[in-house]
């Protein structure tokens, strides 16, 4: 089995995330994709992050009915800051004999070489770099000094194009706070949950 591990804050999940997952599933011939909402992210110190359980719930609503997709609460259930290296170790130990991939949008792909214990991450998973508007195309050369040439060649073959979608969670949070429409930026049940829990609203909106 070929598993894709897809981490992010997913605050909230949107169509960009879902199309990224679907594109990797098809183009990299994955069997399953596991969405892993972050706990306390070491990369993005966010003043106000939606509680992990609600972010996981929004993912569940978005992927209902797609059997290749699932959610892991591994990071949100940890009390400490979660590092990706711990997450990939967890899946290495729980998905024995599986081939493991790490799905990353182009912005994150360029960040990855600076992540904590990156060499172990790159031994444990094959990163799949995905095009994203506003970031240069993912180039495996960023890992040149971190992995042997054969592995670098393997990484080069795992760069994926998808229709560029200029949606971000930040854009959604800001639109909700300003009382603007967020229709069609994410699956409808996610939008409904945002409304019912009054997520991202300010006092005025
Ligand atoms: P925020 O605006 O809060 O920073 P985000 O929209 O970038 O959030 P994250 O949850 O941080 O979403 O992203 C998780 C992963 O999904 C990252 O690897 C990111 O590059 C990728 N991603 C998010 N949105 C898109 C998009 N529109 N197209 C391609 N990749 C995306």
XYZ file of C-alpha atoms and ligand atoms in Angstrom:
236
model
C 0.000 0.000 0.000
C 1.144 3.519 -0.816
C 0.168 6.080 1.822
C 0.246 9.851 1.511
C 0.603 11.789 4.758
C -0.880 15.255 4.382
C -0.165 17.648 7.231
C -1.376 21.191 7.655
C -3.269 23.457 9.963
C -6.469 23.040 7.899
C -7.956 26.091 9.606
C -10.237 25.577 7.719
C -9.863 22.870 5.042
C -10.696 24.209 1.542
C -10.889 23.063 -2.080
C -7.157 23.715 -2.613
C -6.319 21.060 0.006
C -8.841 18.606 -1.397
C -7.726 18.980 -4.995
C -4.112 18.615 -3.895
C -4.966 15.322 -2.173
C -6.970 14.038 -5.135
C -4.266 15.019 -7.631
C -1.551 13.244 -5.625
C -3.759 10.183 -5.225
C -4.105 9.876 -9.008
C -0.760 11.130 -10.274
C 1.440 9.412 -7.695
C -0.698 6.267 -7.617
C -1.360 6.420 -3.891
C -3.882 4.103 -2.254
C -4.719 6.181 0.819
C -4.264 9.733 2.037
C -4.210 10.589 5.714
C -4.939 14.196 6.633
C -3.024 15.150 9.767
C -4.218 18.424 11.301
C -1.379 20.037 13.233
C -1.303 20.452 16.949
C 0.649 23.403 18.141
C 2.568 24.154 14.942
C 6.280 24.918 15.237
C 6.157 26.605 11.812
C 3.287 28.973 12.250
C 2.851 30.456 15.652
C -0.756 31.452 15.335
C -2.192 33.711 17.951
C -5.589 32.103 17.659
C -5.897 28.687 16.147
C -9.214 26.844 16.031
C -9.185 23.892 18.480
C -7.746 20.786 16.840
C -10.881 18.733 17.305
C -12.967 21.236 15.322
C -10.372 21.361 12.545
C -10.424 17.545 12.416
C -14.216 17.603 12.312
C -14.176 20.001 9.359
C -11.847 17.611 7.508
C -14.157 14.701 8.290
C -17.117 16.617 6.875
C -15.130 17.445 3.752
C -13.999 13.879 3.023
C -17.125 11.933 3.920
C -17.786 9.354 1.236
C -14.235 9.309 -0.173
C -12.894 6.042 1.139
C -9.249 6.665 0.241
C -9.193 9.674 2.583
C -9.013 9.638 6.387
C -8.039 11.898 9.306
C -5.449 11.195 11.978
C -5.656 12.897 15.363
C -2.050 11.993 16.177
C -0.801 15.600 16.305
C -3.824 17.251 17.873
C -3.894 14.743 20.714
C -0.309 15.501 21.701
C 0.148 18.177 24.289
C 3.572 19.263 23.152
C 4.500 21.032 19.945
C 4.416 18.503 17.140
C 7.251 18.114 14.760
C 6.757 16.414 11.407
C 9.606 14.019 12.196
C 7.524 12.568 15.063
C 4.508 12.207 12.824
C 6.408 10.388 10.090
C 8.044 8.110 12.695
C 4.582 7.315 14.046
C 3.365 6.301 10.584
C 6.582 4.384 9.864
C 5.905 2.304 12.979
C 2.163 1.903 12.476
C 2.092 1.356 8.708
C 4.625 -1.414 8.444
C 5.541 -2.418 4.890
C 3.737 0.597 3.461
C 5.384 3.033 1.100
C 5.077 6.470 2.661
C 4.848 9.859 0.987
C 4.556 13.355 2.421
C 2.269 15.722 0.505
C 3.492 19.305 0.481
C 2.406 22.431 -1.362
C 5.211 24.366 -3.069
C 5.460 26.983 -0.285
C 6.037 24.275 2.332
C 8.346 22.300 0.023
C 10.849 25.165 0.105
C 10.589 25.292 3.886
C 11.056 21.571 4.403
C 14.898 21.526 4.242
C 14.854 23.693 7.394
C 12.504 21.508 9.429
C 13.646 19.801 12.593
C 15.482 16.524 11.835
C 14.879 16.875 8.124
C 17.332 14.082 7.248
C 15.237 11.582 9.147
C 12.053 12.914 7.556
C 13.599 12.421 4.102
C 14.685 8.865 4.933
C 11.216 7.968 6.174
C 9.005 9.517 3.490
C 9.234 10.628 -0.116
C 8.065 14.238 -0.386
C 5.564 14.955 -3.146
C 5.859 18.616 -4.104
C 2.737 20.217 -5.535
C 2.481 23.463 -7.486
C 0.813 26.341 -5.649
C 0.119 29.881 -6.855
C 2.483 32.430 -5.336
C 5.315 29.929 -4.829
C 7.963 28.859 -7.368
C 7.506 25.349 -8.851
C 8.787 22.708 -6.432
C 12.341 21.663 -7.342
C 13.837 18.591 -5.689
C 17.228 20.343 -5.875
C 16.356 21.956 -2.535
C 17.243 18.571 -0.989
C 20.535 18.249 -2.856
C 22.757 18.462 0.207
C 20.494 16.287 2.334
C 20.053 13.009 0.437
C 22.174 10.751 -1.784
C 21.863 11.231 -5.591
C 19.604 8.166 -6.169
C 17.110 9.401 -3.600
C 17.239 12.907 -5.062
C 16.367 11.409 -8.451
C 13.380 9.665 -6.850
C 12.265 12.985 -5.318
C 12.563 14.665 -8.750
C 10.028 12.188 -10.094
C 7.571 13.185 -7.358
C 6.668 16.700 -8.361
C 3.020 17.086 -9.254
C 1.100 19.755 -11.146
C -2.490 20.566 -10.352
C -4.858 23.250 -11.603
C -3.703 26.305 -9.673
C -6.202 27.362 -7.059
C -5.652 30.637 -5.293
C -7.497 29.747 -2.107
C -5.899 29.823 1.330
C -7.287 29.334 4.809
C -6.141 32.855 5.674
C -8.296 34.239 2.867
C -11.313 32.370 4.238
C -10.732 33.480 7.839
C -10.396 37.092 6.707
C -13.490 36.940 4.506
C -15.598 35.518 7.356
C -14.289 38.185 9.742
C -15.273 40.866 7.248
C -18.695 39.390 6.647
C -17.910 38.544 2.999
C -19.122 35.493 1.114
C -17.061 32.311 1.420
C -19.396 30.216 -0.730
C -17.678 27.774 -3.087
C -14.283 28.112 -1.397
C -14.799 24.864 0.538
C -17.348 22.033 0.776
C -20.719 23.218 1.995
C -20.803 21.233 5.282
C -17.519 22.904 6.295
C -19.063 26.292 5.619
C -22.071 25.294 7.730
C -19.852 24.264 10.652
C -17.988 27.581 10.484
C -21.333 29.335 10.693
C -22.786 27.220 13.480
C -19.679 27.581 15.676
C -19.181 31.220 14.694
C -15.562 30.460 13.781
C -13.397 33.337 12.514
C -16.044 35.942 13.337
C -15.078 39.122 15.047
C -17.352 40.847 17.535
C -18.757 43.044 14.761
C -19.206 40.416 12.017
P -2.980 29.442 5.973
O -3.554 30.443 5.005
O -3.645 29.398 7.312
O -1.479 29.536 6.063
P -3.122 27.313 3.949
O -4.291 27.609 3.068
O -1.756 27.608 3.409
O -3.317 27.976 5.385
P -2.354 24.871 5.318
O -3.304 24.079 6.128
O -1.306 25.653 5.985
O -3.263 25.810 4.345
O -1.711 23.974 4.184
C -1.503 22.598 4.265
C -0.808 22.157 2.993
O -1.643 22.374 1.854
C 0.505 22.896 2.680
O 1.434 21.949 2.171
C 0.108 23.906 1.636
O 1.183 24.247 0.788
C -0.965 23.147 0.867
N -1.951 24.038 0.244
C -2.863 24.805 0.883
N -3.619 25.477 0.004
C -3.181 25.144 -1.229
C -3.563 25.527 -2.572
N -4.530 26.416 -2.787
N -2.892 24.942 -3.606
C -1.888 24.052 -3.369
N -1.485 23.655 -2.130
C -2.104 24.196 -1.084
